[in-house]
PDB file of C-alpha atoms in Angstrom:
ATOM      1  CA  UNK R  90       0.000   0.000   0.000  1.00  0.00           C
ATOM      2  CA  UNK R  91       1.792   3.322  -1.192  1.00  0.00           C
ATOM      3  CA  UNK R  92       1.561   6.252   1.834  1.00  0.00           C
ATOM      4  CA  UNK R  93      -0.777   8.766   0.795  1.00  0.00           C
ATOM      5  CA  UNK R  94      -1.470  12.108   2.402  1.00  0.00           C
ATOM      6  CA  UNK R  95      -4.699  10.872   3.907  1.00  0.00           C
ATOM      7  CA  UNK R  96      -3.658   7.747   4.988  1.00  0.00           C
ATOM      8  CA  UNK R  97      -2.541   9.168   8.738  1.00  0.00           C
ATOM      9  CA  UNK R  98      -3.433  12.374  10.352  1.00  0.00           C
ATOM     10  CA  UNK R  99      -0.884  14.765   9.827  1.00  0.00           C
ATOM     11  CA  UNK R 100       0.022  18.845  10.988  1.00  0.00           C
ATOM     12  CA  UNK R 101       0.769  21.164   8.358  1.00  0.00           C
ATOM     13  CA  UNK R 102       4.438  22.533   7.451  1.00  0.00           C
ATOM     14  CA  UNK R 103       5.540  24.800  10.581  1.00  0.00           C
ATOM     15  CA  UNK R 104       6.318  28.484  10.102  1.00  0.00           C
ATOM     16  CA  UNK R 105      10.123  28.269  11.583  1.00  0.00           C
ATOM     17  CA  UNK R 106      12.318  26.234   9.085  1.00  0.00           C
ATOM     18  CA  UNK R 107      15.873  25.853   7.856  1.00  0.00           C
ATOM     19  CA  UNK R 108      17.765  24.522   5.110  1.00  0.00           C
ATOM     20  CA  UNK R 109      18.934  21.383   5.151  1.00  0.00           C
ATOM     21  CA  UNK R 110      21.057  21.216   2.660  1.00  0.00           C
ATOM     22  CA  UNK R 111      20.756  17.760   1.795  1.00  0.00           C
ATOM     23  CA  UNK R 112      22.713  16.704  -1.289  1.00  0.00           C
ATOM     24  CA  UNK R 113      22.245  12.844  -2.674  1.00  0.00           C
ATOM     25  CA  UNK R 114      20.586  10.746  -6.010  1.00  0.00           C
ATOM     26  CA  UNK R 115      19.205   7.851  -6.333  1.00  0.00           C
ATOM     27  CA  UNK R 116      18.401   5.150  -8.950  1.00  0.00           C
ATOM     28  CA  UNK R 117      15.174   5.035 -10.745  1.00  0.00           C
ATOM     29  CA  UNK R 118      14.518   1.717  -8.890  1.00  0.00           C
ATOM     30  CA  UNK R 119      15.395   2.798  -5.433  1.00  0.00           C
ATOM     31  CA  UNK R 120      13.241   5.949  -6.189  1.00  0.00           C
ATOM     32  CA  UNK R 121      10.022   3.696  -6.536  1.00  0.00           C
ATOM     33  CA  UNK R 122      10.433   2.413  -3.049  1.00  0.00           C
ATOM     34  CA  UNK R 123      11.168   5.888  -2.060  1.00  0.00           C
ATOM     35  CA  UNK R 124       7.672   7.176  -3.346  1.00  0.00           C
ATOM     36  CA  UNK R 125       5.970   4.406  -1.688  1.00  0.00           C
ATOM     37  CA  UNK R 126       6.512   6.010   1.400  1.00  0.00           C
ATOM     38  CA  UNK R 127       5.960   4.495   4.905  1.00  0.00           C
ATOM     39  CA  UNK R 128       2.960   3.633   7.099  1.00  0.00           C
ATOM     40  CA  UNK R 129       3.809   2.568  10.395  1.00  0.00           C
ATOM     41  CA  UNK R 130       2.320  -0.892  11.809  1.00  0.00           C
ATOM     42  CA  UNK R 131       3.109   0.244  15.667  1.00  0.00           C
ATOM     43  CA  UNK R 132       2.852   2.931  18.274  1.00  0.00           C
ATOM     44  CA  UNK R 133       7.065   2.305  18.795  1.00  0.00           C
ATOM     45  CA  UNK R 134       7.393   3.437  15.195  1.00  0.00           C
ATOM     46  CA  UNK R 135       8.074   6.942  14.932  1.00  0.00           C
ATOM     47  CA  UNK R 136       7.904   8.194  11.087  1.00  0.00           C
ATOM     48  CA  UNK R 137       4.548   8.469   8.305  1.00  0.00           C
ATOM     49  CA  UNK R 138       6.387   9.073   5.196  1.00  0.00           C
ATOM     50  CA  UNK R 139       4.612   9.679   2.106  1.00  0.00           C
ATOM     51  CA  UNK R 140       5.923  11.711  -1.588  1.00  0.00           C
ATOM     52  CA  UNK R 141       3.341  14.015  -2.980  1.00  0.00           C
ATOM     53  CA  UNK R 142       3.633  16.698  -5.601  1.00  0.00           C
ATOM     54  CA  UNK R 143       7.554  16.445  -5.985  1.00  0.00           C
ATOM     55  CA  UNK R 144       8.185  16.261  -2.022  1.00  0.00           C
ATOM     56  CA  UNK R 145       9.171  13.598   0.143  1.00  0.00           C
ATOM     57  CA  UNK R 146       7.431  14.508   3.619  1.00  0.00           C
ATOM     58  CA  UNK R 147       8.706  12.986   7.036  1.00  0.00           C
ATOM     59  CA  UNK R 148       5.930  13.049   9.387  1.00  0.00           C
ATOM     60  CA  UNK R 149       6.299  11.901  13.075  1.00  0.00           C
ATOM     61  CA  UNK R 150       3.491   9.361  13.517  1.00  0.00           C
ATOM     62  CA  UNK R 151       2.579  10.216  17.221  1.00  0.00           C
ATOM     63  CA  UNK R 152       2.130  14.058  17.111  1.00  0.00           C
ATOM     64  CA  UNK R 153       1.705  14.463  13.101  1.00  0.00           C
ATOM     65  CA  UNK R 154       4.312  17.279  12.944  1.00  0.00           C
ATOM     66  CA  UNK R 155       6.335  17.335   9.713  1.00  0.00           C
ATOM     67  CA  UNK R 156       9.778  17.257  10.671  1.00  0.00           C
ATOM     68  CA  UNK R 157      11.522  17.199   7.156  1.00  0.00           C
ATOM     69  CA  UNK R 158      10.816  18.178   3.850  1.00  0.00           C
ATOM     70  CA  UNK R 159      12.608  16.785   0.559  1.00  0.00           C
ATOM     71  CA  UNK R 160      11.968  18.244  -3.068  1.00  0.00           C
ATOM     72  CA  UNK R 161      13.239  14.723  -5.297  1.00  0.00           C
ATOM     73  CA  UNK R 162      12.865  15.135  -8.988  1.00  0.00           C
ATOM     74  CA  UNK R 163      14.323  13.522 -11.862  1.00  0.00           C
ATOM     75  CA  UNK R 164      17.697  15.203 -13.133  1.00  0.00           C
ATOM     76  CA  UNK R 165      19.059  13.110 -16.344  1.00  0.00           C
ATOM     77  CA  UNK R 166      18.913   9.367 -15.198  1.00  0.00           C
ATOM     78  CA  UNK R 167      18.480   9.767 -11.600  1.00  0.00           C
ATOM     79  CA  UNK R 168      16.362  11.312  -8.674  1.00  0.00           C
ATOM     80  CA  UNK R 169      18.186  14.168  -7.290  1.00  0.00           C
ATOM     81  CA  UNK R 170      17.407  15.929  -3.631  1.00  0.00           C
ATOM     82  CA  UNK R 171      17.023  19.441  -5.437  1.00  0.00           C
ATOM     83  CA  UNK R 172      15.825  21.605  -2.151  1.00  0.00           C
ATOM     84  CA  UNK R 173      15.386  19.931   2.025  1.00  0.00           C
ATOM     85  CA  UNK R 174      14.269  22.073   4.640  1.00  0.00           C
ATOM     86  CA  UNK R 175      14.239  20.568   8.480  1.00  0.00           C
ATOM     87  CA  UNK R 176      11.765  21.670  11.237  1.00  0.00           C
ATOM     88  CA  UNK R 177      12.758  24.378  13.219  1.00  0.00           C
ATOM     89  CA  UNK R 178      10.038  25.245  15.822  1.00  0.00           C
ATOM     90  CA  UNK R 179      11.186  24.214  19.409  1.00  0.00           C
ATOM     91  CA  UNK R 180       8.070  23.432  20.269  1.00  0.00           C
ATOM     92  CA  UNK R 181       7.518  20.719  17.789  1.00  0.00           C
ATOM     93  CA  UNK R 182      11.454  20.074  17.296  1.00  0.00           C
ATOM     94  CA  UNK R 183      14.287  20.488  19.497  1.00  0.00           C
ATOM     95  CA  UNK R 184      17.492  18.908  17.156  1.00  0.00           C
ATOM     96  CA  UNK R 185      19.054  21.695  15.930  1.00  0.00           C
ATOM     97  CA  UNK R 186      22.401  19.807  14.456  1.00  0.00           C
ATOM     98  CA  UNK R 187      21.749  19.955  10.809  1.00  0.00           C
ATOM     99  CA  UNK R 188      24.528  17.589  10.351  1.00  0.00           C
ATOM    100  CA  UNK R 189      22.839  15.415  12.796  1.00  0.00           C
ATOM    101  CA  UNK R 190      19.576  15.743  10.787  1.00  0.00           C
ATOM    102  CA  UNK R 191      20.903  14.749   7.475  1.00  0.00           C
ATOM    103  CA  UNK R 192      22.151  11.623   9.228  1.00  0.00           C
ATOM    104  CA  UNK R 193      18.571  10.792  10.776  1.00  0.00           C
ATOM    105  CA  UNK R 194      17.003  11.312   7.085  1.00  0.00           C
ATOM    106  CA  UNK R 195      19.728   8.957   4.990  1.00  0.00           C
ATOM    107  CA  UNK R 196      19.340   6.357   8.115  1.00  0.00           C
ATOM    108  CA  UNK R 197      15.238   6.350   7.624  1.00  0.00           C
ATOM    109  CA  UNK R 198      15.565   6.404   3.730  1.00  0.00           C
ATOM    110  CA  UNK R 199      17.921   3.583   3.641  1.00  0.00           C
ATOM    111  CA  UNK R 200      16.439   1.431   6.733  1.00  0.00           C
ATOM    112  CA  UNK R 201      12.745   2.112   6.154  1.00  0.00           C
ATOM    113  CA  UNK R 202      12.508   3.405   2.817  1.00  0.00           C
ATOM    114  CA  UNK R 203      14.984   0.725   0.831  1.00  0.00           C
ATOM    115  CA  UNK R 204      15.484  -1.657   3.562  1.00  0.00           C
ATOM    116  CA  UNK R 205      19.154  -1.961   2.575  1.00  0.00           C
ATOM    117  CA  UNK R 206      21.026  -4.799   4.464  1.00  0.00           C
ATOM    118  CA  UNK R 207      23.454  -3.903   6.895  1.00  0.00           C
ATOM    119  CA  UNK R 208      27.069  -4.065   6.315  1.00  0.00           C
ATOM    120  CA  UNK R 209      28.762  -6.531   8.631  1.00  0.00           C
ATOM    121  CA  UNK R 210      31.106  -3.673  10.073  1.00  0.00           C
ATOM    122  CA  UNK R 211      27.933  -2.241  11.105  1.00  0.00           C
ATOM    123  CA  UNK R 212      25.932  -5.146  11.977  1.00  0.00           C
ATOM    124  CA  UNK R 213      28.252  -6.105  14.354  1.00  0.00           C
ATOM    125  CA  UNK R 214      29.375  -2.649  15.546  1.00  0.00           C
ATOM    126  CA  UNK R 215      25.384  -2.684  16.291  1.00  0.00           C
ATOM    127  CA  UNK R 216      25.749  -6.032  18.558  1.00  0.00           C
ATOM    128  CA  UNK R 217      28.652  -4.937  20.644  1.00  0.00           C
ATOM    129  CA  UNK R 218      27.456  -1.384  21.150  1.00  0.00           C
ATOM    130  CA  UNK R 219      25.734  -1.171  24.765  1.00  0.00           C
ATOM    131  CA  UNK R 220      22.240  -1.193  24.955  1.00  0.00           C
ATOM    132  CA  UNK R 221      20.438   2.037  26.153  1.00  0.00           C
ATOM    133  CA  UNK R 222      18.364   1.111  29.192  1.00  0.00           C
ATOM    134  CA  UNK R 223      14.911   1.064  28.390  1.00  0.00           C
ATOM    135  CA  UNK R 224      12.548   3.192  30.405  1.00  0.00           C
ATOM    136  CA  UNK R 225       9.877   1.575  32.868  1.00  0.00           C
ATOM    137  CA  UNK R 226       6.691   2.629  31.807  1.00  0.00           C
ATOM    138  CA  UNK R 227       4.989   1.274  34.962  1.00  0.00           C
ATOM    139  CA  UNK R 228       7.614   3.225  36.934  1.00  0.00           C
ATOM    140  CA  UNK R 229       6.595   6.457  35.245  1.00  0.00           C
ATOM    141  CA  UNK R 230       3.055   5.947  35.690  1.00  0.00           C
ATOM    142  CA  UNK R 231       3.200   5.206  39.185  1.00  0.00           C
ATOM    143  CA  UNK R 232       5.593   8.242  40.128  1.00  0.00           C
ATOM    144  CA  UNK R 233       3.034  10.299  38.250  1.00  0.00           C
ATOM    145  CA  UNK R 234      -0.088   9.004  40.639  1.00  0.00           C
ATOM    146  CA  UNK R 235       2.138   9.726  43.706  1.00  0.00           C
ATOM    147  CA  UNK R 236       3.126  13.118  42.205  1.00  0.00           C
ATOM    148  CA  UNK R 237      -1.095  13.851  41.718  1.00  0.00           C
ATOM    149  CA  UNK R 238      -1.873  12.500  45.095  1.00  0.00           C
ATOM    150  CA  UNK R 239       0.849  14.160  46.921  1.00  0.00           C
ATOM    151  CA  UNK R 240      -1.006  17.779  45.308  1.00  0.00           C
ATOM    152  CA  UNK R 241      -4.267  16.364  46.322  1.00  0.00           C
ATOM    153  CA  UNK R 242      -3.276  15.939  49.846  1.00  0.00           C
ATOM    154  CA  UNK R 243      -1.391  19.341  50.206  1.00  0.00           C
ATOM    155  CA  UNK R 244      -4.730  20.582  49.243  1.00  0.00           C
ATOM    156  CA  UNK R 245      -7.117  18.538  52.504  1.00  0.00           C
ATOM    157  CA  UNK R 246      -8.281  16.070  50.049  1.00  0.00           C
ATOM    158  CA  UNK R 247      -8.443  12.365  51.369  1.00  0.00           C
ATOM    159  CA  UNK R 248      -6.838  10.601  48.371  1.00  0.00           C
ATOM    160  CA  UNK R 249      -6.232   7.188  47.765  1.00  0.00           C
ATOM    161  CA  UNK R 250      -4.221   4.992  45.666  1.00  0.00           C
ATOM    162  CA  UNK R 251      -6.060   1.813  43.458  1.00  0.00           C
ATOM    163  CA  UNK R 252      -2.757   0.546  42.382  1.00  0.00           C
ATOM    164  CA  UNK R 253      -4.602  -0.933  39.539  1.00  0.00           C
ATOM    165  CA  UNK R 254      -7.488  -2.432  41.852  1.00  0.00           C
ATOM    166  CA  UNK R 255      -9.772  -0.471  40.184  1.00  0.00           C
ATOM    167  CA  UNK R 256     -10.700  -0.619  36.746  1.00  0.00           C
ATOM    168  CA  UNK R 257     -10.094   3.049  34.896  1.00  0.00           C
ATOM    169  CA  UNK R 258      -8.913   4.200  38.315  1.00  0.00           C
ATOM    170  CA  UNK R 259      -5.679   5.337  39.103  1.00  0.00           C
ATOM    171  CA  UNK R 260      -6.900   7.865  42.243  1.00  0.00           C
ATOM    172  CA  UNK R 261      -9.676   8.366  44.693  1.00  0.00           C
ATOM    173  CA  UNK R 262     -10.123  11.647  46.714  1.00  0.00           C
ATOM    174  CA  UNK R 263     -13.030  12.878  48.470  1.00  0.00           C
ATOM    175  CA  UNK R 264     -13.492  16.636  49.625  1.00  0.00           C
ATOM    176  CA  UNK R 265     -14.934  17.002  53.233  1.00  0.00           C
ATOM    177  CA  UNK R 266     -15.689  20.566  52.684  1.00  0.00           C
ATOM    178  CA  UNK R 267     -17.577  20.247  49.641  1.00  0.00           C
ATOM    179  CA  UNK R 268     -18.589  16.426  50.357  1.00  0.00           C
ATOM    180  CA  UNK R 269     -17.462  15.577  46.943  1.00  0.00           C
ATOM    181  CA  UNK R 270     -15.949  11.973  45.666  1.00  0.00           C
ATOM    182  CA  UNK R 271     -13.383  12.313  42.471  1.00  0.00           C
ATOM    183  CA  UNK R 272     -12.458   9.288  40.420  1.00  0.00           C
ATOM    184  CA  UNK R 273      -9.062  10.462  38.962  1.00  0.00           C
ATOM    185  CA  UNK R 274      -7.169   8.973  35.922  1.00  0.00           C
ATOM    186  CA  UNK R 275      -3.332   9.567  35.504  1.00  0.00           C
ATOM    187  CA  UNK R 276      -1.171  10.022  31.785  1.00  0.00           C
ATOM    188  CA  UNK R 277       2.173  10.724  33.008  1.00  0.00           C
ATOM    189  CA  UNK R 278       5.113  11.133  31.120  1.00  0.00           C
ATOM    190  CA  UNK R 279       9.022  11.311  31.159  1.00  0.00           C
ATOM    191  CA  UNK R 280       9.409  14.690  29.473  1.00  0.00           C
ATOM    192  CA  UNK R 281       6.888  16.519  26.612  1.00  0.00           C
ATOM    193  CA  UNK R 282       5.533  14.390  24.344  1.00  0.00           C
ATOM    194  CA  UNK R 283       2.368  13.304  23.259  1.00  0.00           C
ATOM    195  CA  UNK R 284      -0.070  11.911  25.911  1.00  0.00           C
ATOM    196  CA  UNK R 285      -1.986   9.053  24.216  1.00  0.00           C
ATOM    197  CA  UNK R 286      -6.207   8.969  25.216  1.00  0.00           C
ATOM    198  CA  UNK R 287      -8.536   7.399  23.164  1.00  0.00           C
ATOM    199  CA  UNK R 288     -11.974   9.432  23.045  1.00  0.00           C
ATOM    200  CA  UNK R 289     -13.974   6.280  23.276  1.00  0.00           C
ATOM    201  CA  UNK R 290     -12.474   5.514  27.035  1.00  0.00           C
ATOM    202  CA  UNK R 291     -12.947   8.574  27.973  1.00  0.00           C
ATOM    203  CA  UNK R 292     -15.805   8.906  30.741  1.00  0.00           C
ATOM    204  CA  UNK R 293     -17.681  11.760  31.578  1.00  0.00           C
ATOM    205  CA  UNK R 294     -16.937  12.359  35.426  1.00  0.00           C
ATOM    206  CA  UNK R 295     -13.859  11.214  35.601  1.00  0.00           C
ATOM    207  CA  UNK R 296     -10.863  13.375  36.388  1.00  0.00           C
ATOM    208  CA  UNK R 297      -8.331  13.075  34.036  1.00  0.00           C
ATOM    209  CA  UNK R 298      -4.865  14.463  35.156  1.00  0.00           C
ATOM    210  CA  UNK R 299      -1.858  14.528  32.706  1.00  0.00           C
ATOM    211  CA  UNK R 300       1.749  14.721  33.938  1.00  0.00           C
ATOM    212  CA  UNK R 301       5.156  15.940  32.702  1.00  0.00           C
ATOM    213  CA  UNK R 302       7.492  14.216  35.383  1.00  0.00           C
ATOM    214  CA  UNK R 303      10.746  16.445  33.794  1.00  0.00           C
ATOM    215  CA  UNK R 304      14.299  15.978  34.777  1.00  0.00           C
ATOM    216  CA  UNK R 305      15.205  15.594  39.290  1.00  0.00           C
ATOM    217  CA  UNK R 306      14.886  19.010  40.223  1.00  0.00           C
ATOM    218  CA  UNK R 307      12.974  19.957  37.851  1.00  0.00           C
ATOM    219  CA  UNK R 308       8.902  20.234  39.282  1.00  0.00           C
ATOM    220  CA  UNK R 309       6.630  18.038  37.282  1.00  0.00           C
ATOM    221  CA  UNK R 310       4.059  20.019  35.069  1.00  0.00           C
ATOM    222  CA  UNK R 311      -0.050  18.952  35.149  1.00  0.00           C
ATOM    223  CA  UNK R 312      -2.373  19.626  33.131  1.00  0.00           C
ATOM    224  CA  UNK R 313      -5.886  18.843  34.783  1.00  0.00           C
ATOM    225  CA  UNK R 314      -9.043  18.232  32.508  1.00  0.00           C
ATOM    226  CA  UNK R 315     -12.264  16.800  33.572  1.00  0.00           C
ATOM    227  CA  UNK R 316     -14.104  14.445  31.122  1.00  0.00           C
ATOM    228  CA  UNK R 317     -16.629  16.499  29.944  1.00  0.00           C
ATOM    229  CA  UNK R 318     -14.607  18.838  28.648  1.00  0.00           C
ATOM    230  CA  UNK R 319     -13.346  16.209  26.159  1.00  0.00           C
ATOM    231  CA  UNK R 320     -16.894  15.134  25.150  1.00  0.00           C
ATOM    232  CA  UNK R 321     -18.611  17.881  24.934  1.00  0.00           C
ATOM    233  CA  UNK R 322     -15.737  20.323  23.029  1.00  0.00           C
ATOM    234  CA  UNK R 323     -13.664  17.393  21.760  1.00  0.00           C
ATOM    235  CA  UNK R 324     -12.601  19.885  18.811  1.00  0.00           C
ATOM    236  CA  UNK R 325     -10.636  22.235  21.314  1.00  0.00           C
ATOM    237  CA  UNK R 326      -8.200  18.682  20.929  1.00  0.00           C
ATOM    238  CA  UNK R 327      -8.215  18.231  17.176  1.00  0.00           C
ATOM    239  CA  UNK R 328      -5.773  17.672  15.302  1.00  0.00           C
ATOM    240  CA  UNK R 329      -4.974  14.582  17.730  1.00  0.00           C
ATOM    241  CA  UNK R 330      -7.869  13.414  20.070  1.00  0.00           C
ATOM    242  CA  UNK R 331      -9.413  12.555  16.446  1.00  0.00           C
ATOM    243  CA  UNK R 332      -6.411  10.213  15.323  1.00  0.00           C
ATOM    244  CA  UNK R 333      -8.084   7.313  13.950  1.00  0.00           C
ATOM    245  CA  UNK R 334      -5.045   4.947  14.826  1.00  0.00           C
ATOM    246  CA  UNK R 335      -2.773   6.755  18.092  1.00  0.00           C
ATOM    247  CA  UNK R 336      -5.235   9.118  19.675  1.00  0.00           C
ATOM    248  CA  UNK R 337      -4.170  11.603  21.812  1.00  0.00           C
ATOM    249  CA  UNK R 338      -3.378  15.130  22.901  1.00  0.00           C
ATOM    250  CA  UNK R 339      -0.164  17.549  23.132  1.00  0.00           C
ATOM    251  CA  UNK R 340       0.755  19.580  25.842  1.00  0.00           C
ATOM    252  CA  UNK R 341       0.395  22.731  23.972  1.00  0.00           C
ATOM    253  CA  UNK R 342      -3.454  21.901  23.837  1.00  0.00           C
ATOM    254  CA  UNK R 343      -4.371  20.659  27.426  1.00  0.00           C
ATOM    255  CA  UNK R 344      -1.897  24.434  28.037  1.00  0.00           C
ATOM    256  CA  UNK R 345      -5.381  26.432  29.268  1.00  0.00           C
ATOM    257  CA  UNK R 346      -5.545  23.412  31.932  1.00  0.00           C
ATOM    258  CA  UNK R 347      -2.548  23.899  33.528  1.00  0.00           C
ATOM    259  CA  UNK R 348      -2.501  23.464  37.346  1.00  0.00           C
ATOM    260  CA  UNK R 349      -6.186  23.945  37.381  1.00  0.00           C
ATOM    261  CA  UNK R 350      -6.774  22.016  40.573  1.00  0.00           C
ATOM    262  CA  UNK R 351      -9.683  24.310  41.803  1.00  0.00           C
ATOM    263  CA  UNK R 352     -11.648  21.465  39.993  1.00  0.00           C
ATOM    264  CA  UNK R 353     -11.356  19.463  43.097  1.00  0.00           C
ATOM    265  CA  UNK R 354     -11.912  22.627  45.366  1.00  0.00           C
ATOM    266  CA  UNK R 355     -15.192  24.043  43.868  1.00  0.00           C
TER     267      UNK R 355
END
């Protein structure tokens, strides 16, 4: 199946770019795999690739932001890189090693693009290089729902872990003053990325409290949104809570709901 534009939900081109300055040809056959483009299969693959209109288009597959841009048009017998640009807007990019970024786009071209086979200097340079440790993600989670009910208790609310012992429910706090019972959900994350949420989970009067844990030393960041919000003004999340295949929503759009823990006070 050749990548289209519609196939995934993508973000338009962002206003801060820069050259790239990419300079390479291919063949006529390697530029037919090149046009098919790339769809990913899984949530661990990061690019949507697809060529339209004389431009190759690298498109992260989580947030839909296009990262790289690459004008490839015939020139004699071959398929010449004639203009690149790379994403420049900190908030959607924060490389800014050009030389870096020409390295990411020939290593996606040639692994995902042409699936070229690895050289055995590199394959095994590959096996003996030491493995980066891979991130708990029920760590993360967890130090997120003590991070939430730590806030909740600095503010008199009795709060209460599940620990998974109840279904959709990471916290429950109750409010003597106002006599009011809050079923809370928890997204946490490692740094800012793209909290994933699908829109048919979502339930009404539920809590749902998203958390940037950041760097030690650094205070987490939470965004606090009750359920409603998301079903009754679901576009104030679009592009993203509409994904057909990785739902979800970025931190610059759950920004108005920062800190906003008079939801449990009022």
């Amino acid at each position: 199946m050749e990548a289209t534009q519609i196939t995934w939900q993508t973000l338009p081109a962002p206003h801060l770019v820069a050259p790239l300055d990419l300079r390479t040809s291919f063949t006529s056959e390697e530029f037919l795999k090149i046009k098919a483009g790339y769809i990913p299969e899984e949530m661990e693959e990061k690019w949507f690739i697809y060529y339209a209109d004389g431009w190759l288009n690298f498109h992260r597959s989580w947030t839909g932001f296009l990262i790289y841009r690459l004008q490839i048009l015939q020139l004699n017998n071959e398929f010449s890189v004639l203009d690149s640009w790379v994403n420049r807007d900190p908030e959607q990019y924060q490389c800014v090693d050009v030389v870096k970024d020409r390295e990411i786009v020939m290593d996606v071209i040639n692994n995902l693009l042409l699936a070229r086979a690895v050289t055995p200097a590199v394959e095994n340079a590959i096996k003996t290089a030491p493995k980066k440790t891979k991130v708990d993600g029920q760590i993360t989670g967890l130090s997120g729902e003590f991070f939430v009910a730590a806030e909740l208790l600095k503010r008199d609310m009795q709060t209460s872990l599940t620990f998974g012992n109840a279904k959709s429910i990471d916290i429950f706090s109750y409010n003597q003053s106002t006599n009011k019972t809050f079923n809370v959900q928890v997204k946490s994350l490692r740094k800012k990325n793209w909290f994933l949420i699908s829109p048919d989970r979502i339930v009404r009067n539920h809590i749902y409290v998203f958390v940037i844990l950041n760097l030690p030393g650094i205070s987490p960041q939470y965004y606090i949104v009750p359920g409603h919000v998301f079903l009754d003004t679901p576009e104030r999340f679009y592009p993203g809570l509409n994904d057909p295949k990785m739902p979800g929503v970025s931190p610059k759009q759950l920004a108005a709901f920062e800190n906003s823990w008079e939801v449990f006070l009022n």
